[in-house]
CSV table of C-alpha atoms and ligand atoms in Angstrom, one decimal:
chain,number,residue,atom,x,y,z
A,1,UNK,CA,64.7,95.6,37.5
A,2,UNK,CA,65.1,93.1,40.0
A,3,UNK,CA,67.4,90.4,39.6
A,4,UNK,CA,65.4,87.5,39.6
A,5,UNK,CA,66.1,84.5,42.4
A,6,UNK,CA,64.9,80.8,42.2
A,7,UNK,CA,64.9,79.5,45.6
A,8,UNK,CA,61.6,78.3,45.9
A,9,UNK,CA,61.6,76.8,42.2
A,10,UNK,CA,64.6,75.0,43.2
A,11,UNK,CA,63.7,73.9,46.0
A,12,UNK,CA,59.9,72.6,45.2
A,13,UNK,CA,62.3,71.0,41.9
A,14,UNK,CA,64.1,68.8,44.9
A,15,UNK,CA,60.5,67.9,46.2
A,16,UNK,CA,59.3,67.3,42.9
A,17,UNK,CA,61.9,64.6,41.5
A,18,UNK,CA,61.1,62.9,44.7
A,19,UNK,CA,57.8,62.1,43.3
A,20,UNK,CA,57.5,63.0,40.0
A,21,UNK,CA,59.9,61.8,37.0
A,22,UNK,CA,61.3,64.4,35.1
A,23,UNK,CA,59.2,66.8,38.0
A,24,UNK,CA,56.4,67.7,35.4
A,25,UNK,CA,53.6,66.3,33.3
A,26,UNK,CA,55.2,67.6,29.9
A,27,UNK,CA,58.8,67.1,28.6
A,28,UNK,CA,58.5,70.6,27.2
A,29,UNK,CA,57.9,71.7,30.2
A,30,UNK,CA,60.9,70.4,32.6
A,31,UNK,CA,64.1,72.1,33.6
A,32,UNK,CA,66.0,70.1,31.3
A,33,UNK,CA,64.5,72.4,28.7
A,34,UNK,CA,65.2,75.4,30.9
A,35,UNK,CA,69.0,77.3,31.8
A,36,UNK,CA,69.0,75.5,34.6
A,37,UNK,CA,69.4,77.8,38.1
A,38,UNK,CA,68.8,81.4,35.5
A,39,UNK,CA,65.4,79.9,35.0
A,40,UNK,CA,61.9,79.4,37.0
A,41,UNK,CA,60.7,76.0,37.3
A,42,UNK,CA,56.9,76.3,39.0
A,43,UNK,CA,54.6,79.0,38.1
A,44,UNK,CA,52.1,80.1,40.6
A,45,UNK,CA,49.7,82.3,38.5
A,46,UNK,CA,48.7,84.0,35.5
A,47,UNK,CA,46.7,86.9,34.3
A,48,UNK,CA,46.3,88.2,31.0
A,49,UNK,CA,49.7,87.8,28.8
A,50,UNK,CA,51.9,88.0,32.6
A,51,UNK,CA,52.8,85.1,34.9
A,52,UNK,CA,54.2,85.1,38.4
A,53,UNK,CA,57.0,81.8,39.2
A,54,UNK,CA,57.5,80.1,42.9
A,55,UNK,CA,58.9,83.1,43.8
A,56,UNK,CA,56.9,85.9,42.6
A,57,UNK,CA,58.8,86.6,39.6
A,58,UNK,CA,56.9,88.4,37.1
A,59,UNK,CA,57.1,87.7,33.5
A,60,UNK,CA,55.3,88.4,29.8
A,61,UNK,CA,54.8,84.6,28.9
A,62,UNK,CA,55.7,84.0,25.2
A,63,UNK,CA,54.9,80.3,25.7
A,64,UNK,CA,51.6,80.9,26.3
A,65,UNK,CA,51.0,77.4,28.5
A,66,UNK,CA,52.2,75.6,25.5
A,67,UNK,CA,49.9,77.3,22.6
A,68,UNK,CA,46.8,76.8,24.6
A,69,UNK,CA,46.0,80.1,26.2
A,70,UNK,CA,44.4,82.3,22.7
A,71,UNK,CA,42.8,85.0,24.8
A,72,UNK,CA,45.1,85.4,28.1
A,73,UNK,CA,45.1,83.7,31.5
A,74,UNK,CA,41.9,83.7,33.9
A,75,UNK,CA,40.0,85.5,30.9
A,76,UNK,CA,37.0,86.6,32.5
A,77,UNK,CA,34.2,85.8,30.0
A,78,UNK,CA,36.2,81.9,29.8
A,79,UNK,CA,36.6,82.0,33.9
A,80,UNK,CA,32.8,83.3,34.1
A,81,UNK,CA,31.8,80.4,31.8
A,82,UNK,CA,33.4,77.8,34.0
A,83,UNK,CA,31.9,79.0,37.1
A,84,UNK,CA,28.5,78.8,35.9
A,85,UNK,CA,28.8,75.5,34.4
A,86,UNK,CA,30.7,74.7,37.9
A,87,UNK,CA,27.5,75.0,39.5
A,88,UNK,CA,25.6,72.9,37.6
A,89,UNK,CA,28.3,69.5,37.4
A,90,UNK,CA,31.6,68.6,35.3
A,91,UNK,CA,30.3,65.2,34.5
A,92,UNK,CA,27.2,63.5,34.2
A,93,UNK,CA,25.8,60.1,33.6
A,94,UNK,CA,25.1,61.2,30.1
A,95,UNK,CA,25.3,63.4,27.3
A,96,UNK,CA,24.6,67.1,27.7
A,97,UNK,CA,23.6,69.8,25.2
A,98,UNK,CA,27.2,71.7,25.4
A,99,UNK,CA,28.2,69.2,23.6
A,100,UNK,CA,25.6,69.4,20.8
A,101,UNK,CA,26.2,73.4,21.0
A,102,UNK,CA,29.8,73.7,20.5
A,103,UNK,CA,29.5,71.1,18.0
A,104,UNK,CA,27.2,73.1,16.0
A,105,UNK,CA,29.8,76.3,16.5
A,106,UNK,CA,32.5,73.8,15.2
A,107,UNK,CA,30.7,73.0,12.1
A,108,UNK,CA,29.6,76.6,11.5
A,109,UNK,CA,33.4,77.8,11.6
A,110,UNK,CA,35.8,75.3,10.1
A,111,UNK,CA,35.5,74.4,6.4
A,112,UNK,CA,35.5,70.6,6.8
A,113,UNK,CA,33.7,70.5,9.8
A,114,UNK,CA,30.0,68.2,8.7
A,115,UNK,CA,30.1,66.3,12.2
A,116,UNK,CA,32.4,66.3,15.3
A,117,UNK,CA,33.8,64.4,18.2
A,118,UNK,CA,35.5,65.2,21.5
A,119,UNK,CA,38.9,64.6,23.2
A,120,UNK,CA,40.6,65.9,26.0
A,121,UNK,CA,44.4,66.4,24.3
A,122,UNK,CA,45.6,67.0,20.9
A,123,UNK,CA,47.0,63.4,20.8
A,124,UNK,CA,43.6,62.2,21.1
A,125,UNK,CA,41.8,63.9,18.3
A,126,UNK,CA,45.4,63.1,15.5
A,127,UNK,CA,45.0,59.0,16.7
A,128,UNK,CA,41.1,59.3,16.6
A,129,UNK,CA,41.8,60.4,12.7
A,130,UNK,CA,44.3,58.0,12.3
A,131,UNK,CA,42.6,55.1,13.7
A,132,UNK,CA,39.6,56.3,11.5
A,133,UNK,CA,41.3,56.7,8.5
A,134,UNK,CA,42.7,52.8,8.7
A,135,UNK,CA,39.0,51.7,9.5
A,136,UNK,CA,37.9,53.7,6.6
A,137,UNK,CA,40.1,52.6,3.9
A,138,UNK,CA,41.4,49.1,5.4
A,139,UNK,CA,45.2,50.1,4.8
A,140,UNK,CA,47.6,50.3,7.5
A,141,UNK,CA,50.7,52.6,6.7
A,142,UNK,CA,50.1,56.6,7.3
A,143,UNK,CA,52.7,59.9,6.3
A,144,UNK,CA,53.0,62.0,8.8
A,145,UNK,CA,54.3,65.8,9.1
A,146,UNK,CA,55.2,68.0,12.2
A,147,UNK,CA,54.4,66.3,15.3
A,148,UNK,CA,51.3,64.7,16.3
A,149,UNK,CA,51.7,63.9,19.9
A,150,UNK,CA,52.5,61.0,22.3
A,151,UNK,CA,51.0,57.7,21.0
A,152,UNK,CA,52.5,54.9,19.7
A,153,UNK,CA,51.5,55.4,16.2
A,154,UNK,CA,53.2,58.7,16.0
A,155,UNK,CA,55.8,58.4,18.3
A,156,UNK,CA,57.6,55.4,17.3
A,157,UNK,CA,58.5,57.1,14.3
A,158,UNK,CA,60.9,59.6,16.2
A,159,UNK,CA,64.3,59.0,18.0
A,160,UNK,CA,62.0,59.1,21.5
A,161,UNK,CA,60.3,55.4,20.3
A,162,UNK,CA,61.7,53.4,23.7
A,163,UNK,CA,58.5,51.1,24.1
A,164,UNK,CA,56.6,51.4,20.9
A,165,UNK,CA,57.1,48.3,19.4
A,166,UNK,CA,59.0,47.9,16.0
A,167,UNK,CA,55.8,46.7,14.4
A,168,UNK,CA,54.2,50.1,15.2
A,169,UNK,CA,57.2,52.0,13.9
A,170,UNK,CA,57.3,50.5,10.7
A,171,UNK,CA,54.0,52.0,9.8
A,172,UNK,CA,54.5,55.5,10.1
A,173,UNK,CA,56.9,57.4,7.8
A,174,UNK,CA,57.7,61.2,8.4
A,175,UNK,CA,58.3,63.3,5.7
A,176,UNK,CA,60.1,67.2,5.6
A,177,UNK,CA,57.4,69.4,5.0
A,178,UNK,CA,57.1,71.0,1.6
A,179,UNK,CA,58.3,67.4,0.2
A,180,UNK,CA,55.7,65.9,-1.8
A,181,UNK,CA,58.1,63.9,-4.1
A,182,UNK,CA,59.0,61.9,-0.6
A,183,UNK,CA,55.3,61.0,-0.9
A,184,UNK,CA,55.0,60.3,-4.0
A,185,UNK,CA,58.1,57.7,-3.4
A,186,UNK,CA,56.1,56.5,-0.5
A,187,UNK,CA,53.2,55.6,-2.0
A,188,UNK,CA,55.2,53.8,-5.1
A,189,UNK,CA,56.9,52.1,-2.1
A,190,UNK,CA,53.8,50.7,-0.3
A,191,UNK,CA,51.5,50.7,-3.0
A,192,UNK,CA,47.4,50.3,-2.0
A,193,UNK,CA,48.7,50.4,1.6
A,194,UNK,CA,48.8,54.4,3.0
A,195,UNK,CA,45.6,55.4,4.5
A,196,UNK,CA,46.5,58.7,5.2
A,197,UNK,CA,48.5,61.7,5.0
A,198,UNK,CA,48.7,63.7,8.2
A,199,UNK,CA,50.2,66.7,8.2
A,200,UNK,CA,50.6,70.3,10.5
A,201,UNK,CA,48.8,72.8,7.4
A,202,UNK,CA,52.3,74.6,7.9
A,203,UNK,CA,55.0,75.4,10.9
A,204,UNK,CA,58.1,77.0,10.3
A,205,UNK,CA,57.8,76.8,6.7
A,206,UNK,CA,54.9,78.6,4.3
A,207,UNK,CA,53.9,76.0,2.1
A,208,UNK,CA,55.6,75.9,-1.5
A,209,UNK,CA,53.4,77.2,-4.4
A,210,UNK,CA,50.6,74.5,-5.0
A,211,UNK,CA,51.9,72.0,-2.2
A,212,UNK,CA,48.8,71.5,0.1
A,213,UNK,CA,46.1,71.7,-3.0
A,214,UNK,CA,48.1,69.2,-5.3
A,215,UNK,CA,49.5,66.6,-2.4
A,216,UNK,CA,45.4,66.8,-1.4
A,217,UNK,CA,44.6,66.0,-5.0
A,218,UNK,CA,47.2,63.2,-5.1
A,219,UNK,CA,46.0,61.7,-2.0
A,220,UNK,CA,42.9,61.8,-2.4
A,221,UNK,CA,43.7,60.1,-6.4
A,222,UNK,CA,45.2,57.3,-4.2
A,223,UNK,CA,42.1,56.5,-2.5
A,224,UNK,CA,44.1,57.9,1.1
A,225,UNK,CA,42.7,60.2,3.5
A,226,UNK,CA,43.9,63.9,3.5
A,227,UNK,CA,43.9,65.1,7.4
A,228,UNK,CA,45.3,68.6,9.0
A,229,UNK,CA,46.5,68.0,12.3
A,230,UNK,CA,45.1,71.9,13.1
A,231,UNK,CA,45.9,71.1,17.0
A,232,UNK,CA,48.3,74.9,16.7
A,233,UNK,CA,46.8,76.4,14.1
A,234,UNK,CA,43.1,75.8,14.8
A,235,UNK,CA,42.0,79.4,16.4
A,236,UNK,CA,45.0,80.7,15.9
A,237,UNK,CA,45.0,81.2,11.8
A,238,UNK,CA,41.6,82.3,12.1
A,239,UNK,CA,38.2,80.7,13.3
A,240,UNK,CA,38.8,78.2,10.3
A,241,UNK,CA,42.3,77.2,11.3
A,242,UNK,CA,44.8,77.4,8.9
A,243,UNK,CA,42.0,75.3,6.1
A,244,UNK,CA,40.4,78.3,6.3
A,245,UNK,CA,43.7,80.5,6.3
A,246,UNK,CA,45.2,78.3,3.1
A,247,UNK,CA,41.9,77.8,1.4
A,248,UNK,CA,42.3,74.0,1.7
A,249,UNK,CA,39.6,71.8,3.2
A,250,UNK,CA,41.3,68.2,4.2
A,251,UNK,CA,38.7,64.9,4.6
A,252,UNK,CA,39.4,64.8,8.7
A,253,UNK,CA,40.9,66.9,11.0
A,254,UNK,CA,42.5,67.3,14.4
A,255,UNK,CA,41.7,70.8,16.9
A,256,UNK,CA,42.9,71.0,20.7
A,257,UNK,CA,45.3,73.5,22.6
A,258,UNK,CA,43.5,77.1,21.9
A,259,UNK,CA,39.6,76.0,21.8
A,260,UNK,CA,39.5,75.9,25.7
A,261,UNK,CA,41.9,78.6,26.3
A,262,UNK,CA,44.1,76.2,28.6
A,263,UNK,CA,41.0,73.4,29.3
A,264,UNK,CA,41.9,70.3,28.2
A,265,UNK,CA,39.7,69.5,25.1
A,266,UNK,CA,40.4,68.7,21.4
A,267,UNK,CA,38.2,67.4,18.8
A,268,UNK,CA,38.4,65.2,15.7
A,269,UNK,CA,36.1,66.8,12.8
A,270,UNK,CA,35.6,66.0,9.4
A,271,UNK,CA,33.1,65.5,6.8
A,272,UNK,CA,30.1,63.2,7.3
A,273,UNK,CA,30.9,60.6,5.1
A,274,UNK,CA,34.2,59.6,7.1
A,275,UNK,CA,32.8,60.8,10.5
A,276,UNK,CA,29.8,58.2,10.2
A,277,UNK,CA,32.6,55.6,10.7
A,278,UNK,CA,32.7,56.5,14.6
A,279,UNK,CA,29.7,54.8,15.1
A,280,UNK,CA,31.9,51.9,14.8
A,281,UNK,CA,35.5,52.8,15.4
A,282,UNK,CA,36.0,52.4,19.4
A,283,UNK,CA,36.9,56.2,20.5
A,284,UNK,CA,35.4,56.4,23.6
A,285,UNK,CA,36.5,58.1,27.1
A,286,UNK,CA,34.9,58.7,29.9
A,287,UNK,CA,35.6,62.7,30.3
A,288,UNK,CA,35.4,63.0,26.9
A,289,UNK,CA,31.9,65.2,27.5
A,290,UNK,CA,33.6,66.9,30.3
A,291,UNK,CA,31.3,70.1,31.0
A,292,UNK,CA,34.1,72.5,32.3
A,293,UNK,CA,35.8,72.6,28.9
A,294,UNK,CA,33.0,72.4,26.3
A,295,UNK,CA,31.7,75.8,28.5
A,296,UNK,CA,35.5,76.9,28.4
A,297,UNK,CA,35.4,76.1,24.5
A,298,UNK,CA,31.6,77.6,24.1
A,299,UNK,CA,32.8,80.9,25.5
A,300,UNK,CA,36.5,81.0,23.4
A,301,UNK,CA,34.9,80.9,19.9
A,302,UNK,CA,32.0,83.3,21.0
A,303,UNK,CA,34.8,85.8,22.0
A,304,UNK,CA,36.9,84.4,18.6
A,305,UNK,CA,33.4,85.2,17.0
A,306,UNK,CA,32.7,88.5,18.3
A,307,UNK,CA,36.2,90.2,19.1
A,308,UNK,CA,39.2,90.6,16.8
A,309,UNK,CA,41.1,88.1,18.8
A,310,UNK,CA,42.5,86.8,15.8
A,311,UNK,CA,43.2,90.0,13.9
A,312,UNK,CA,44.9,91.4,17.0
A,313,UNK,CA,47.2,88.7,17.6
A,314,UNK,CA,48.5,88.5,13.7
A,315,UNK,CA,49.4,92.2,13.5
A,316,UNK,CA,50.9,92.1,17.2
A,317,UNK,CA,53.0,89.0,16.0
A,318,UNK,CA,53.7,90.6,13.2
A,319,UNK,CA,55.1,93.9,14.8
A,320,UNK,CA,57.2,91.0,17.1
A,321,UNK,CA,58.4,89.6,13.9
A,322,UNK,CA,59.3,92.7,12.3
A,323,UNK,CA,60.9,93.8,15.2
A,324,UNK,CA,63.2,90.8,16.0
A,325,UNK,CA,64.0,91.0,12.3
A,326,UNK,CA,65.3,94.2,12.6
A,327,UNK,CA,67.3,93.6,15.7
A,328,UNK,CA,68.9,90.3,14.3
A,329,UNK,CA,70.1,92.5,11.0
A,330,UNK,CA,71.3,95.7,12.6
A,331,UNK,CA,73.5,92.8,15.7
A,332,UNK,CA,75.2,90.8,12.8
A,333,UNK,CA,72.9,87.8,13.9
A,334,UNK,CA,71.3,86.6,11.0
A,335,UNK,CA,73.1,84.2,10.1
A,336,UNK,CA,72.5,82.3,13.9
A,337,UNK,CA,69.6,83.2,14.5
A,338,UNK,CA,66.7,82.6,11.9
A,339,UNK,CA,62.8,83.9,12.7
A,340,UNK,CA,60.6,81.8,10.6
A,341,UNK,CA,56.6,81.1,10.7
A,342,UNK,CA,54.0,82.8,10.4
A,343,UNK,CA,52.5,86.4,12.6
A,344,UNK,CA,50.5,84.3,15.6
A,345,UNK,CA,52.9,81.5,16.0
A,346,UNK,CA,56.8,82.6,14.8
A,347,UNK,CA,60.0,80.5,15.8
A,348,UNK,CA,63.3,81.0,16.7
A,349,UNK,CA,65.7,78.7,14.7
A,350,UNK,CA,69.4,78.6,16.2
A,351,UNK,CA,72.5,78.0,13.8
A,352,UNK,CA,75.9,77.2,15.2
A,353,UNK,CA,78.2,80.5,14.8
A,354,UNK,CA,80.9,80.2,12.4
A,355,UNK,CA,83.6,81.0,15.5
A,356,UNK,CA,82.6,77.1,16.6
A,357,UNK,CA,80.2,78.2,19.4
A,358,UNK,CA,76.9,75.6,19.5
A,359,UNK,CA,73.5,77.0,18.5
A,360,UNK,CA,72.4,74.8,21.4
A,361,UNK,CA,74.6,77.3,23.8
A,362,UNK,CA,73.4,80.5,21.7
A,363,UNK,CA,69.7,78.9,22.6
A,364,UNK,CA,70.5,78.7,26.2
A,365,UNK,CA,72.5,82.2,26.3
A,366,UNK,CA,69.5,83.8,24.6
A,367,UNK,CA,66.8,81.6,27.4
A,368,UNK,CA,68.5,82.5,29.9
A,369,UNK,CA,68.9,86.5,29.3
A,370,UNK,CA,65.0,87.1,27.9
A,371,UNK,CA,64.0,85.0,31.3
A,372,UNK,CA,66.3,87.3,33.8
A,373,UNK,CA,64.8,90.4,31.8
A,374,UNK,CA,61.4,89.3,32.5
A,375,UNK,CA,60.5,87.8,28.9
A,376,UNK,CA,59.2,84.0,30.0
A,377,UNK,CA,60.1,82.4,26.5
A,378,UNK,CA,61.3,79.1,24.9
A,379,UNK,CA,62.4,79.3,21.1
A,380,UNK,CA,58.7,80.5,19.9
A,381,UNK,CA,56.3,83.7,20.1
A,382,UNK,CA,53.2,82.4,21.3
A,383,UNK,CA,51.2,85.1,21.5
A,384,UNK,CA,47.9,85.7,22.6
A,385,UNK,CA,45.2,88.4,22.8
A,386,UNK,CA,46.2,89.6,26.0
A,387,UNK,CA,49.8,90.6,24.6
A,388,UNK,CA,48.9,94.3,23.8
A,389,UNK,CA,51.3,97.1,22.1
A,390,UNK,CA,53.4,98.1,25.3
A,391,UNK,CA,53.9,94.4,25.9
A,392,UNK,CA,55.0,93.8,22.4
A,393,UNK,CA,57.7,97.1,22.9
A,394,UNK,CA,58.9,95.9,26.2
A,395,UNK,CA,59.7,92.7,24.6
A,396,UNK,CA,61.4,94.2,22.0
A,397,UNK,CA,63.5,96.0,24.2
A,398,UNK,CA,64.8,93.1,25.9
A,399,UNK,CA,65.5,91.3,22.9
A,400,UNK,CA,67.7,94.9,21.9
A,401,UNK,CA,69.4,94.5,25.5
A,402,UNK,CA,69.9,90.8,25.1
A,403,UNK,CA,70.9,90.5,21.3
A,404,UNK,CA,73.3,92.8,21.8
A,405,UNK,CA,75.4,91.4,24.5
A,406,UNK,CA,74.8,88.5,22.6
A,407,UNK,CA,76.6,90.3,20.0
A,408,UNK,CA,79.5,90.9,22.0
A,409,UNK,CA,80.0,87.5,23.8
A,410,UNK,CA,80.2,86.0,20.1
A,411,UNK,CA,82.7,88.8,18.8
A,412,UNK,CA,84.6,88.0,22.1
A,413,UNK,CA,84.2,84.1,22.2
A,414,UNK,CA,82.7,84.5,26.0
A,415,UNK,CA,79.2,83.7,24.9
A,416,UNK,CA,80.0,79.9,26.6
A,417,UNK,CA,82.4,80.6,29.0
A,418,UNK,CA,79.9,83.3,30.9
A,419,UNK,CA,76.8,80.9,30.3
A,420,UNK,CA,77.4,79.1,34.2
A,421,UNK,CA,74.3,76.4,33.2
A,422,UNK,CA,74.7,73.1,30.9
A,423,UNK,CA,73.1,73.5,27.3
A,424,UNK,CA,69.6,73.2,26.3
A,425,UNK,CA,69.3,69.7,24.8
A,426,UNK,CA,66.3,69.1,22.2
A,427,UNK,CA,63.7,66.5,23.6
A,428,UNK,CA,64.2,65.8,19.6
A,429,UNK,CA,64.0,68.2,16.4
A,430,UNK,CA,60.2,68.3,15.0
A,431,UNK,CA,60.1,71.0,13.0
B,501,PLP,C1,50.6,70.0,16.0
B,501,PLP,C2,50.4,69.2,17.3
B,501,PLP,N1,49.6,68.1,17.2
B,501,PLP,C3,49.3,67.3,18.3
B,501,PLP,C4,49.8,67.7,19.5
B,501,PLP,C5,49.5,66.9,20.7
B,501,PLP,O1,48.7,67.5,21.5
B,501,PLP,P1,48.6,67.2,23.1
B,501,PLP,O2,49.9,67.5,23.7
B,501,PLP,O3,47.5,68.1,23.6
B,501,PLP,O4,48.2,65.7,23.2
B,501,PLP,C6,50.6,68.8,19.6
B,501,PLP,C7,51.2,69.2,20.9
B,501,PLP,O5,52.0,70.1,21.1
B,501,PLP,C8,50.9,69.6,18.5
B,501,PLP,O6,51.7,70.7,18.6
């Protein structure tokens, strides 16, 4: 293969800065969380489960636009949706019936789903539910779990909080997942003053025996709300999100990223009796009926309905997990390298090695070899639909090429002194 070059990244990078801060829209997405000059910056295009960079490298995305993209880029029955709803306006001076129809196909799939409302990011639909949950019970403080986006009510609780004020942050306590006795402590501590629990279904982490049906009975014994923040796992667990998955059905919840394939549109959903509070709780926007992605949504759970999109990308995920599993045992990595979660969304958890070298510089050793063997990847498998069986074998053949040199450099104590780029920081640890 080629060895891959980054002039035109770099250079569009200089432009960029000039203009933009950070020189993107998301902080995932910048080159501080990239090996800087071993990585693309700018990507030009995408089909299926491939994208090309700035210049014309080609890659198998495993970062899948940031979770978004469930069936592959420009799918055609999503892009032929689109077009046809192109022709007829994005936004009107009212309401439309796409609206009403994917409503209905909301209610019809996910468990708690009685009535529904739409956003345009995930961070709209988890504050919708929060805002709703204070209106509804007239408390103020909320438990949160996993990461819910980038308003002040979530944000200020995490080391990122420069402008939230300190009134905001005092409201919102995070909790370790699995860690229902932190709640319970929480709930002695502010006592008739939580109005909800918010929390990712699971991550990294398969929930402990009992943990999501006995915290929903507690909460719900405390006169809280219970609300999934399915923003990752909605469409990716199955058509139910992980509710569905876990047999769990929470009071509200939050959906985004994978209902529009890559459209921007979310949706807070819930059951009636707490949804009829939106009548009166101001969430309101003006693209919030956007035409574009309610088609883009309409056609991704018709295809979710009809195809085994969901089928096919656990057991593909599950052959990558299997497979990275195997490589890490038969390198010695183990013990660095962890692969946790679960078949459609697995992670990548670095440890520091026991000869002193820094998981962060194992992270950016392993970025920057899966990236210059064609594997466009971050710390996560994000697979979609499009990622068929050859893709998932040519991954795991880079990750044999790469995890073995890894090997190597660690037995040799080169692994930092080769890496040539500054370490991958954290924007901050979520999960
Ligand atoms: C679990 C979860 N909730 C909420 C959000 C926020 O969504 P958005 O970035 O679309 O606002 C994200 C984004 O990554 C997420 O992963």
């Amino acid at each position: 293969m080629k060895k891959h070059t980054y002039i035109e990244s770099e250079a569009l990078l200089e432009r960029a800065l000039k203009v933009i801060p950070l020189g993107t829209q998301t902080f995932s997405k910048s080159f501080e969380q990239f090996p800087r000059h071993y990585s693309p910056l700018f990507i030009k295009k995408g089909k299926g489960c491939k994208v090309w960079d700035q210049d014309d490298n080609e890659y198998i995305d495993l970062i899948s636009g940031l979770l978004p993209v469930i069936l592959g880029y420009c799918d055609p029955d999503v892009n032929n949706a689109i077009k046809q709803q192109l022709e007829l306006g994005i936004s009107f001076s009212l309401a439309s019936e796409l609206e009403v129809i994917v409503a209905e196909k909301l209610v019809k799939n996910i468990p708690c789903a009685e009535s529904v409302r739409f956003g345009k990011n995930g961070s709209d639909a988890t504050s919708a539910c929060i805002r709703l949950a204070r209106a509804i019970t007239g408390k103020d403080h909320v438990i949160c779990c996993g990461y819910h986006g980038w308003h002040d009510w979530y944000i200020g609780s995490t080391v990122r909080n420069k402008g939230v004020p300190t009134s905001i942050n005092e409201l919102t306590h995070k909790v370790p997942y699995n860690d229902i006795e932190s709640i319970f402590q929480l709930f002695k501590k502010y006592p008739d003053n939580i109005a909800a629990v918010i929390l990712e279904p699971a991550n990294s982490i398969p929930p402990k025996e009992g943990f999501l049906h006995n915290l929903k009975d507690f909460v719900k014994s405390k006169n809280a709300l219970f609300i999934f923040d399915e923003v990752i796992t909605g469409f990716r667990f199955s058509k139910g999100g992980a509710q569905e998955y876990f047999d769990v059905t929470p009071d509200l919840s939050a959906f985004g990223k994978a209902m529009g394939n890559g459209m921007p549109i979310s949706a807070v959903v819930g059951k009636e009796e707490y949804m009829e509070e939106m009548e009166e709780v101001f969430f309101s926007a003006t693209f919030g009926g956007e035409t574009l992605s309610l088609a883009a949504a309409n056609a991704v759970i018709d295809k979710i309905e009809k195809e085994p999109v969901i089928e096919k990308i656990w057991e593909r995920g599950g052959a990558l997990k299997t497979g990275v599993k195997k490589l890490l045992a038969s390198n010695q990595l183990e013990e660095i390298i962890e692969i946790n979660g679960y078949e459609p969304w697995t992670m990548l958890m670095f440890k520091d090695h026991s000869n002193g070298t820094l998981k962060e510089a194992i992270k950016t050793f392993f970025m920057k070899h899966m990236i210059n063997n064609g594997v466009l990847i971050a710390a996560s498998h994000n697979l979609n639909y499009a990622h068929n069986d050859e893709d998932i074998n040519n991954i795991l053949n880079v990750y044999e090429k790469v995890l073995s040199n890894m090997a190597v450099a660690l037995d040799d104590n080169t692994l930092v002194k080769n890496l040539d780029c500054p370490l991958i920081q954290p924007v901050f640890s979520v999960r």
